[in-house]
CSV table of C-alpha atoms in Angstrom, one decimal:
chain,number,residue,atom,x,y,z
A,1,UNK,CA,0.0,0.0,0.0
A,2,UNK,CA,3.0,2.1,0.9
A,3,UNK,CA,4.2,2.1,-2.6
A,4,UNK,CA,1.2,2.4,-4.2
A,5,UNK,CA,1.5,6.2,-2.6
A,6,UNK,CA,4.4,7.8,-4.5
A,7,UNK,CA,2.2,6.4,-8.0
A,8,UNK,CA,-0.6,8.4,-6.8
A,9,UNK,CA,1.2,11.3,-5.9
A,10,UNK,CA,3.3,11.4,-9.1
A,11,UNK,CA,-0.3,10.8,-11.3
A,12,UNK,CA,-1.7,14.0,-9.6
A,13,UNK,CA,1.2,16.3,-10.5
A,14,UNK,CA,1.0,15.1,-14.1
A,15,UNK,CA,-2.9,16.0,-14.0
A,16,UNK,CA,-2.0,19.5,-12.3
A,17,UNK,CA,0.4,20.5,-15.1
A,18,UNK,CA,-1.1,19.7,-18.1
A,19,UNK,CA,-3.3,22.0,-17.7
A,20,UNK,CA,-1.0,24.1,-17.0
A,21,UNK,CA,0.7,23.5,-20.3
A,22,UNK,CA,-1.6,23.5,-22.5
A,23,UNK,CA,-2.6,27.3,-20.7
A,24,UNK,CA,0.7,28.2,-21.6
A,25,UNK,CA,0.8,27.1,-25.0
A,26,UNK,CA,-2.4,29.0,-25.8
A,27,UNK,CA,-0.6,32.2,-24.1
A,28,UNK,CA,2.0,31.5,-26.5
A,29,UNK,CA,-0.1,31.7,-29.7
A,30,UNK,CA,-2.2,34.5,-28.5
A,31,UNK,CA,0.9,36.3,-28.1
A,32,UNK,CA,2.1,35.5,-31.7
A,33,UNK,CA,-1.0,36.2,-32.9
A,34,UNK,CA,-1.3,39.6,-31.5
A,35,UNK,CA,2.4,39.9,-32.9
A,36,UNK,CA,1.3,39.2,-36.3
A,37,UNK,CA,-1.8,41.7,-35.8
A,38,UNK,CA,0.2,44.4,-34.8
A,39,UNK,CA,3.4,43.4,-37.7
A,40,UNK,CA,0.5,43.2,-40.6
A,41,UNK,CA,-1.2,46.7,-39.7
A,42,UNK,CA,2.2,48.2,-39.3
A,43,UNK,CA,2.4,47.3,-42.7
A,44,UNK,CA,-0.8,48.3,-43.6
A,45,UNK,CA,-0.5,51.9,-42.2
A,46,UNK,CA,3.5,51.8,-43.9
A,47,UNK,CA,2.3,50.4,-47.6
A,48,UNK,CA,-0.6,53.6,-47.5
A,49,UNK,CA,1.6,56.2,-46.6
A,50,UNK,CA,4.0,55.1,-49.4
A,51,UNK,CA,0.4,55.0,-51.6
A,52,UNK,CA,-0.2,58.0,-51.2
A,53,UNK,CA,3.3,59.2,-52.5
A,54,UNK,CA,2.9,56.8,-55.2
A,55,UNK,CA,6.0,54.4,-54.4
A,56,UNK,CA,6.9,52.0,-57.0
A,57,UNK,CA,8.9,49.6,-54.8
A,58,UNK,CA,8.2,46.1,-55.5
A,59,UNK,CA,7.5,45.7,-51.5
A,60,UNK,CA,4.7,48.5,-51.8
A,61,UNK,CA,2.9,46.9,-54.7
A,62,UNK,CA,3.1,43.4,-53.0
A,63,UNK,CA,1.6,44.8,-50.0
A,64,UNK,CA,-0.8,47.3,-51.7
A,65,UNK,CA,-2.0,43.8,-53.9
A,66,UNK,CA,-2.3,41.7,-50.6
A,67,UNK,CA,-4.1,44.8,-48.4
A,68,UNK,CA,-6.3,45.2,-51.6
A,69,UNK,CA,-5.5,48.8,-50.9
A,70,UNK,CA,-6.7,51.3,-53.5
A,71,UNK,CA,-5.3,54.2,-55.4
A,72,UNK,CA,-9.0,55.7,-55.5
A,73,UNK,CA,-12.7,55.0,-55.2
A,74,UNK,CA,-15.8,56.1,-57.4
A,75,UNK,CA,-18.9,55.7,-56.2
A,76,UNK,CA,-17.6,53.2,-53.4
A,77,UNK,CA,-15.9,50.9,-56.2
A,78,UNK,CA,-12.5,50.9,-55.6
A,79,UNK,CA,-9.2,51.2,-57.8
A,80,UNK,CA,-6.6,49.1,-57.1
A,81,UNK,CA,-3.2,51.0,-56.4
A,82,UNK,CA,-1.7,47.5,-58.5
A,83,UNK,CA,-3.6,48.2,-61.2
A,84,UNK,CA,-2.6,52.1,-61.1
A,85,UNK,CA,1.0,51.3,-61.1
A,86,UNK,CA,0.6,48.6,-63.5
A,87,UNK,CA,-0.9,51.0,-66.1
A,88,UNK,CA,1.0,54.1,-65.1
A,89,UNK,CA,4.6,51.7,-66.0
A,90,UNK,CA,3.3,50.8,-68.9
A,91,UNK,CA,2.1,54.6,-70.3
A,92,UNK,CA,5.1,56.2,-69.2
A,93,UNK,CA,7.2,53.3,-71.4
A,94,UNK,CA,4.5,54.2,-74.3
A,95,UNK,CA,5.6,57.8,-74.1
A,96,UNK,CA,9.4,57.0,-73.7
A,97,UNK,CA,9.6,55.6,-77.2
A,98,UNK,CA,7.5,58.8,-78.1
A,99,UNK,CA,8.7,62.2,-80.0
A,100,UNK,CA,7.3,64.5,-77.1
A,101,UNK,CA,8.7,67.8,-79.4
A,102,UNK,CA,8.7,70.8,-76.9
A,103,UNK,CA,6.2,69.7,-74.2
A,104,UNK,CA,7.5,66.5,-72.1
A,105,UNK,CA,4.9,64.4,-70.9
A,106,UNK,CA,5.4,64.5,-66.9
A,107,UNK,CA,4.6,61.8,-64.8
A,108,UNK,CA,1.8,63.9,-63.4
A,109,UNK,CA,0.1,64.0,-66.5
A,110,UNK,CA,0.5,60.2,-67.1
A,111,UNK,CA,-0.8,59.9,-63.4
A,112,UNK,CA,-3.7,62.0,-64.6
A,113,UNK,CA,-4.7,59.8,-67.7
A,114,UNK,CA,-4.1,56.5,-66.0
A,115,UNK,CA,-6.6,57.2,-62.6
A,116,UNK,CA,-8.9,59.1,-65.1
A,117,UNK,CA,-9.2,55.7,-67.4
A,118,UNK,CA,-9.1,53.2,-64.3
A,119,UNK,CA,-12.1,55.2,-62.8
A,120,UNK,CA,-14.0,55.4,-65.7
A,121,UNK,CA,-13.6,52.0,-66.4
A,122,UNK,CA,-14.7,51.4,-62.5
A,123,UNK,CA,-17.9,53.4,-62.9
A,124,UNK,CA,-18.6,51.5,-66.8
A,125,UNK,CA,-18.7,48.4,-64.8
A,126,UNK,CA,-21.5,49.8,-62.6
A,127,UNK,CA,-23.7,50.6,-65.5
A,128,UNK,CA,-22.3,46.8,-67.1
A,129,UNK,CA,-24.5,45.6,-64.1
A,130,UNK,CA,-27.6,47.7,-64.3
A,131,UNK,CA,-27.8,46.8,-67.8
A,132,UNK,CA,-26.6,43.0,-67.6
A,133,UNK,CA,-24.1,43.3,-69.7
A,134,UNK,CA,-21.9,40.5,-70.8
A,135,UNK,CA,-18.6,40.5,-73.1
A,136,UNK,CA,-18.3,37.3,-74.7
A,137,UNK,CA,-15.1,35.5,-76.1
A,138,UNK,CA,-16.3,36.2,-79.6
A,139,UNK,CA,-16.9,40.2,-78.5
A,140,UNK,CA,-13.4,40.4,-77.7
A,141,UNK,CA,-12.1,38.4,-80.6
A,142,UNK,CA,-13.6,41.0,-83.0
A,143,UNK,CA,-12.3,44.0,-81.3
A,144,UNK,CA,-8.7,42.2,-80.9
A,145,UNK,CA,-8.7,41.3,-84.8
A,146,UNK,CA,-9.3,44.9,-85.7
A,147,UNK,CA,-6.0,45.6,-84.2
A,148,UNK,CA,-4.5,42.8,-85.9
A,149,UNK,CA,-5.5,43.8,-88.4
A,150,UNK,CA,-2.5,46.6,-88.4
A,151,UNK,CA,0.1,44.4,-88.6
A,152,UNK,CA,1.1,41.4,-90.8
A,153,UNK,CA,0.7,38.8,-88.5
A,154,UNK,CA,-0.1,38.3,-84.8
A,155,UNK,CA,3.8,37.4,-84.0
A,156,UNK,CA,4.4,41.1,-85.1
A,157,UNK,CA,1.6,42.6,-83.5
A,158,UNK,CA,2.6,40.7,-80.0
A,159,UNK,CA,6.2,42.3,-80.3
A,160,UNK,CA,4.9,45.6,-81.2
A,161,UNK,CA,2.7,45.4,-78.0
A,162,UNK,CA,5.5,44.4,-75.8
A,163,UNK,CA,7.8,47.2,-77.4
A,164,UNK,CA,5.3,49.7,-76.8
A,165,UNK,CA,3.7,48.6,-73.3
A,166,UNK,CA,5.8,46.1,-72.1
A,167,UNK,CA,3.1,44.1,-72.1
A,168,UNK,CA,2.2,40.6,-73.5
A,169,UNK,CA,-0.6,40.9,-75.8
A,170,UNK,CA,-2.8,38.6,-73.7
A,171,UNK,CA,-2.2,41.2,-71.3
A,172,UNK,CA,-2.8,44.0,-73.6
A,173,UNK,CA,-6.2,42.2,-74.3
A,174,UNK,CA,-7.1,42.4,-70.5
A,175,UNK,CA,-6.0,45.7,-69.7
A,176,UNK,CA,-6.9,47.7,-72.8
A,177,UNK,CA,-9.5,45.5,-75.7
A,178,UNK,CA,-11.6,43.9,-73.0
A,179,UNK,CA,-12.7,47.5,-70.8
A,180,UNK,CA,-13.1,49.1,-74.3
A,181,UNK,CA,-15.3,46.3,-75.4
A,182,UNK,CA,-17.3,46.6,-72.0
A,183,UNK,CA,-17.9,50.2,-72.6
A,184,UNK,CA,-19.2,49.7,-76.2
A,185,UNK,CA,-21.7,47.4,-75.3
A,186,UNK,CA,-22.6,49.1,-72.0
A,187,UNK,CA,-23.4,52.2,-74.5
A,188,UNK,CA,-25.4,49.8,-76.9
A,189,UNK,CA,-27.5,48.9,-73.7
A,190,UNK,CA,-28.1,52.8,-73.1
A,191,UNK,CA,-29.2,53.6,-76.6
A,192,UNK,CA,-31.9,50.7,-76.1
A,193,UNK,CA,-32.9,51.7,-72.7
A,194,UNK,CA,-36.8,53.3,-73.4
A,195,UNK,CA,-37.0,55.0,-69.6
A,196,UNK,CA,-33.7,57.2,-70.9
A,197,UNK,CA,-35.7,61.4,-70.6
A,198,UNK,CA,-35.4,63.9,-73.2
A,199,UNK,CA,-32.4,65.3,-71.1
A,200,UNK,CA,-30.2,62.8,-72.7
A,201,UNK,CA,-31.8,62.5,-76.5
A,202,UNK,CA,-29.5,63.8,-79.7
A,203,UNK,CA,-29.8,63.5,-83.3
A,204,UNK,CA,-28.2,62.1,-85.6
A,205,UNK,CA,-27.6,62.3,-89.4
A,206,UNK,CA,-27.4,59.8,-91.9
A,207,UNK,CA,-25.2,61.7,-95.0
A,208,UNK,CA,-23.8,61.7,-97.7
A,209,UNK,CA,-21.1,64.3,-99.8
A,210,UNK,CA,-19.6,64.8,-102.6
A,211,UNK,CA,-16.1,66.7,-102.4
A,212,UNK,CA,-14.1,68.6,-104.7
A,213,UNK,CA,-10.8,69.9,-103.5
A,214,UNK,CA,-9.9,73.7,-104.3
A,215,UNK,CA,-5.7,74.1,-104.4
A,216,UNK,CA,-3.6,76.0,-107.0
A,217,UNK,CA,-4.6,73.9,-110.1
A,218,UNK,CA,-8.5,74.0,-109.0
A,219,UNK,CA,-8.5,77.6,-108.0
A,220,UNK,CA,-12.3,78.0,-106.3
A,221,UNK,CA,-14.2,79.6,-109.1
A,222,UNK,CA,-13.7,76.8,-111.4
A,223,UNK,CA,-14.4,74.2,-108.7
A,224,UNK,CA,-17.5,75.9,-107.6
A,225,UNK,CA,-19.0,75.7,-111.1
A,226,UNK,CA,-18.3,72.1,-111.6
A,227,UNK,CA,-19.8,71.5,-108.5
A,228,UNK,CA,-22.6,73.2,-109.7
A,229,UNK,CA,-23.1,71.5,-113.1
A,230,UNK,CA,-22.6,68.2,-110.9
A,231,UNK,CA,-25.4,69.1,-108.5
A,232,UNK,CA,-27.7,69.8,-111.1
A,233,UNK,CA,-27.5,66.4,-112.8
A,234,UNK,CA,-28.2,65.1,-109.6
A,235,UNK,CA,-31.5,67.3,-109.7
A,236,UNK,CA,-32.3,65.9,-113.1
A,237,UNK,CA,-32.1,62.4,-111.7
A,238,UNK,CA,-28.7,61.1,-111.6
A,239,UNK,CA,-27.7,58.3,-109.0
A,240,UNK,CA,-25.8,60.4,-106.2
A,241,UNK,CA,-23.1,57.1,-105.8
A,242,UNK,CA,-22.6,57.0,-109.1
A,243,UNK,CA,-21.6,60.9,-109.7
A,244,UNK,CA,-19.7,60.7,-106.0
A,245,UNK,CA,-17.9,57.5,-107.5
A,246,UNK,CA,-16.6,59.9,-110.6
A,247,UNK,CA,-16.3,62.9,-109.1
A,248,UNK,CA,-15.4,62.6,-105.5
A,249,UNK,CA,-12.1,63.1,-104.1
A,250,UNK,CA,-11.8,61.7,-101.0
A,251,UNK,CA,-12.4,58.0,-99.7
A,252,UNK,CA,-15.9,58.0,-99.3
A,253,UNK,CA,-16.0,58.0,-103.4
A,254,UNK,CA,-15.8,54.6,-103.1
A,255,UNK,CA,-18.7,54.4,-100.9
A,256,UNK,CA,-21.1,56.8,-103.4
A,257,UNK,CA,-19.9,59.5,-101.1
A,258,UNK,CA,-21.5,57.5,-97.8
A,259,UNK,CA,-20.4,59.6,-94.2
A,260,UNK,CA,-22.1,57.0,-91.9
A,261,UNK,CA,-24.3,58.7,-89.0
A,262,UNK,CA,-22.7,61.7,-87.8
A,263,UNK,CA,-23.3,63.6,-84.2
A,264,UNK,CA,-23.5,66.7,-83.6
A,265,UNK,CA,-19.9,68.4,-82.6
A,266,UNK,CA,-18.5,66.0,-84.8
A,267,UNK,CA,-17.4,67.8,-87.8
A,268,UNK,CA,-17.1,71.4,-88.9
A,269,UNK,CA,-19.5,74.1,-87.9
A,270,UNK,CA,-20.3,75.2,-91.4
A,271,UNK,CA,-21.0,71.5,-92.6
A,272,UNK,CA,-22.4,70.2,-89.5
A,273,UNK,CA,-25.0,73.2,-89.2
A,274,UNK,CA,-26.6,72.5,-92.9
A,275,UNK,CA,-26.8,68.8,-92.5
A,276,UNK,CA,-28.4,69.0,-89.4
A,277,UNK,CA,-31.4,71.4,-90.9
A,278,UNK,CA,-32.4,69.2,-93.3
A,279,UNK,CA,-35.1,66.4,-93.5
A,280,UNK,CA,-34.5,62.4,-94.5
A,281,UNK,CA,-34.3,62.2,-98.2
A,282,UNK,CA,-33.3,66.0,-99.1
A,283,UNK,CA,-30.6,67.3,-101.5
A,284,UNK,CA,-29.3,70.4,-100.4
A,285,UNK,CA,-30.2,73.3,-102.6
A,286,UNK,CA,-26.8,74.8,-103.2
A,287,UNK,CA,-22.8,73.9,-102.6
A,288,UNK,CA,-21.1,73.9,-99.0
A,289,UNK,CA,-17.8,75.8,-99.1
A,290,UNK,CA,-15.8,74.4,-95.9
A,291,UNK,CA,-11.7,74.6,-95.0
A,292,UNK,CA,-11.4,71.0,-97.4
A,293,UNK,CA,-13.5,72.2,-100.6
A,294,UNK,CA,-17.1,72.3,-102.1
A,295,UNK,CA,-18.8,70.0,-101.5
A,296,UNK,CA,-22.8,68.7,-102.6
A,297,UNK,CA,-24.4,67.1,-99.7
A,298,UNK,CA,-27.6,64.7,-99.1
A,299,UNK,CA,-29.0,63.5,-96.2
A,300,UNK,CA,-30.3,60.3,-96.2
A,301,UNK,CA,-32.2,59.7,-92.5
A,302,UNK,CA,-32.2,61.5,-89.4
A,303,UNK,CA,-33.2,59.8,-85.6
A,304,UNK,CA,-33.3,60.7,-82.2
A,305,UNK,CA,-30.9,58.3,-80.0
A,306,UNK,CA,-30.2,58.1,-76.6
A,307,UNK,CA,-27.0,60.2,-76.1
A,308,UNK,CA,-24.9,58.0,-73.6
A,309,UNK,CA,-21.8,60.3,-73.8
A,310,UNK,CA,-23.8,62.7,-72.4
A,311,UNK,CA,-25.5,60.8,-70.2
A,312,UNK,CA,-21.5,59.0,-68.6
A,313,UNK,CA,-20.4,62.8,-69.1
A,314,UNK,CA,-23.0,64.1,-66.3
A,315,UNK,CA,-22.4,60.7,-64.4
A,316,UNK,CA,-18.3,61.6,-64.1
A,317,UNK,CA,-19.1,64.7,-62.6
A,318,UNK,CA,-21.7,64.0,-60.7
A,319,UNK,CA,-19.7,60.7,-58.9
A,320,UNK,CA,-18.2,60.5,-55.4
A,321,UNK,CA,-14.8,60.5,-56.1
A,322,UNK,CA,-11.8,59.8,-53.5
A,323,UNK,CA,-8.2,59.9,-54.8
A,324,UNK,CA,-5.9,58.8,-51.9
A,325,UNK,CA,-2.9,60.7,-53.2
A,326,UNK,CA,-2.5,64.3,-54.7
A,327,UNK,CA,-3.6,63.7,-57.9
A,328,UNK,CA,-6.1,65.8,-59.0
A,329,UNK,CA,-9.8,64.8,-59.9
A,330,UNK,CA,-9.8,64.6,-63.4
A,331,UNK,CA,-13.9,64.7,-63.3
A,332,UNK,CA,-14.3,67.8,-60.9
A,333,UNK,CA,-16.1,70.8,-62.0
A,334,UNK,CA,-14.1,74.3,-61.5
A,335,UNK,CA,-15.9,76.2,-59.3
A,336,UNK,CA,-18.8,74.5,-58.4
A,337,UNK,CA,-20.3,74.8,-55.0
A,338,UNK,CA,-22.6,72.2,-55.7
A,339,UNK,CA,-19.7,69.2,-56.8
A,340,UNK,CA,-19.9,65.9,-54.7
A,341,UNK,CA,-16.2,65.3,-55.1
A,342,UNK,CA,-13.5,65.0,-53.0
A,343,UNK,CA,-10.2,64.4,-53.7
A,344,UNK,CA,-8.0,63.4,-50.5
A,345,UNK,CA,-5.1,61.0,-48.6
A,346,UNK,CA,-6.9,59.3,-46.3
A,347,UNK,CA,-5.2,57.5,-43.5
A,348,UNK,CA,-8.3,55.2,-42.1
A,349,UNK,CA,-7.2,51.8,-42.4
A,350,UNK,CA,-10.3,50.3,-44.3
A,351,UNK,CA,-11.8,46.8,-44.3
A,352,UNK,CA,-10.2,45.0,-47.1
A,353,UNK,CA,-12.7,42.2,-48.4
């Protein structure tokens, strides 16, 4: 019995301190933990100080991409300071290769054009969701052929790309085809949306020219009455293509003098404000005289659309813009007491989901 003692004994201290353990091994991880807390928003508060004075080091961008920390927000969406640096690299490399004449391109003003894309592309992806709006593979693959297109081959356009961005052209696709693409069909969605107001309706022309180009051999007498004679026959019943096809002397000759629909502030004032008095189906009476020649002009149709670059314009400035830097608004209106944007460094730490 005696002996049986020192086993009991020796069984109770080994009860006592594993508790004890185990209470010091939590201790132990709480304290790392809070360590780790205390290390990470450390590096949090670090990373947006060096935001806000747009740092390029490669420890700043890591942190910035794992924070989630953005260069800006519009309308609560955010813009990532990654994807700011990323573009603002590969502009300024764009403009290296550049002939900049007199005026250098600072990077201010690259800083400018790249938050001013990123947000607009930011608030287009709001209206991409009010409207449903979906970019297919095939969407992107006509958009990406048109600038193809340029080149003699893909190869070449690829190294032309990475030359000129420093970009692969897959990334190229991502970062530049695929927003524009987004945008396009985000303004398709607009024109078709019937609860658009009068506010944001425009009209276009449907026309079609005929130019003859005044210079020393043409002097503008001569030109003026072959125009004439020309617009005449077309009064007697002539096909319009076919005179624009012989006489014309720019590219749309080979289109019977076709100009597509054309918006208003789109072309010159003196050409612009004839075409847009005149009905569906009318010849105008006389000759236009404009800086590029004489030309005889027809409309062909005229309609009311829904102006979304109106509409997006008025959106911009209307937004709730925060820029967590110095760089300036690009959307704010001078002057305005009314104008709902800020532009600040703010140095809240902010949730980061």
């Amino acid at each position: 019995m005696e002996s049986m003692e020192p086993q009991k004994e020796e069984q109770e201290q080994i009860l006592t301190t594993q508790p004890q353990k185990k209470n010091m091994i939590g201790l132990f991880f709480a304290g790392l933990l809070v360590v780790v807390l205390v290390a990470g928003a450390g590096v949090f508060m670090y990373t947006k100080t060096r935001v806000a004075a747009l740092s390029d080091s490669s420890f700043v961008l890591a942190s910035a991409q794992v924070f989630n920390i953005p260069i800006a927000k519009i309308n609560g969406h955010r813009v990532s300071y990654h994807d700011f640096m990323t573009d603002f690299s590969s502009l300024k490399n764009f403009y290296s290769q550049q002939d900049q004449g007199a005026t250098a391109v600072t990077d201010t003003d690259i800083s400018q054009q790249v938050i001013s894309r990123l947000l607009i592309n930011a608030l287009i992806n709001e209206y991409a969701k009010k409207y449903n709006v979906t970019v297919d593979q095939s969407d992107v693959d006509v958009a990406k052929s048109e600038l193809l297109s340029q080149f003699p081959d893909e190869e070449t356009a690829a190294q032309e790309v990475q030359k000129t961005f420093g970009w692969s052209l897959q990334t190229f696709t991502e970062r530049v085809i695929n927003p524009i693409v987004v945008e396009q069909k985000v303004g398709e969605a607009f024109e078709q949306d019937t609860t658009v107001g009068d506010t944001y309706k425009a009209t276009q022309v449907k026309a079609r020219h005929i130019l003859f180009t005044v210079d020393d051999e043409h002097p503008i007498d001569e030109v003026k009455a072959q125009a004439g004679k020309v617009l005449q026959r077309i009064k007697d019943g002539e096909d319009f293509a076919s005179l624009a096809a012989e006489f014309g002397s720019d590219g749309t000759s080979e289109t019977g003098g076709d100009l597509g629909w054309i918006d208003r502030g789109t072309t010159i004032p003196e050409f612009e404000d004839v075409i847009f008095a005149m009905s569906a189906g009318e010849l105008y009476d006389g000759v236009v005289e404009t800086q590029f020649g004489i030309h005889i002009v027809q409309v062909d149709d005229v309609k009311t659309i829904n102006d979304f670059a109106a509409f997006f314009q008025d959106q911009l400035k209307a937004a709730d813009v925060k820029i967590y830097s110095d760089i300036a608004n690009p959307f704010a209106v001078a002057d305005s007491a009314t104008d709902n944007v800020t532009t600040n460094i703010d140095s809240t730490p902010e949730q980061t989901t």
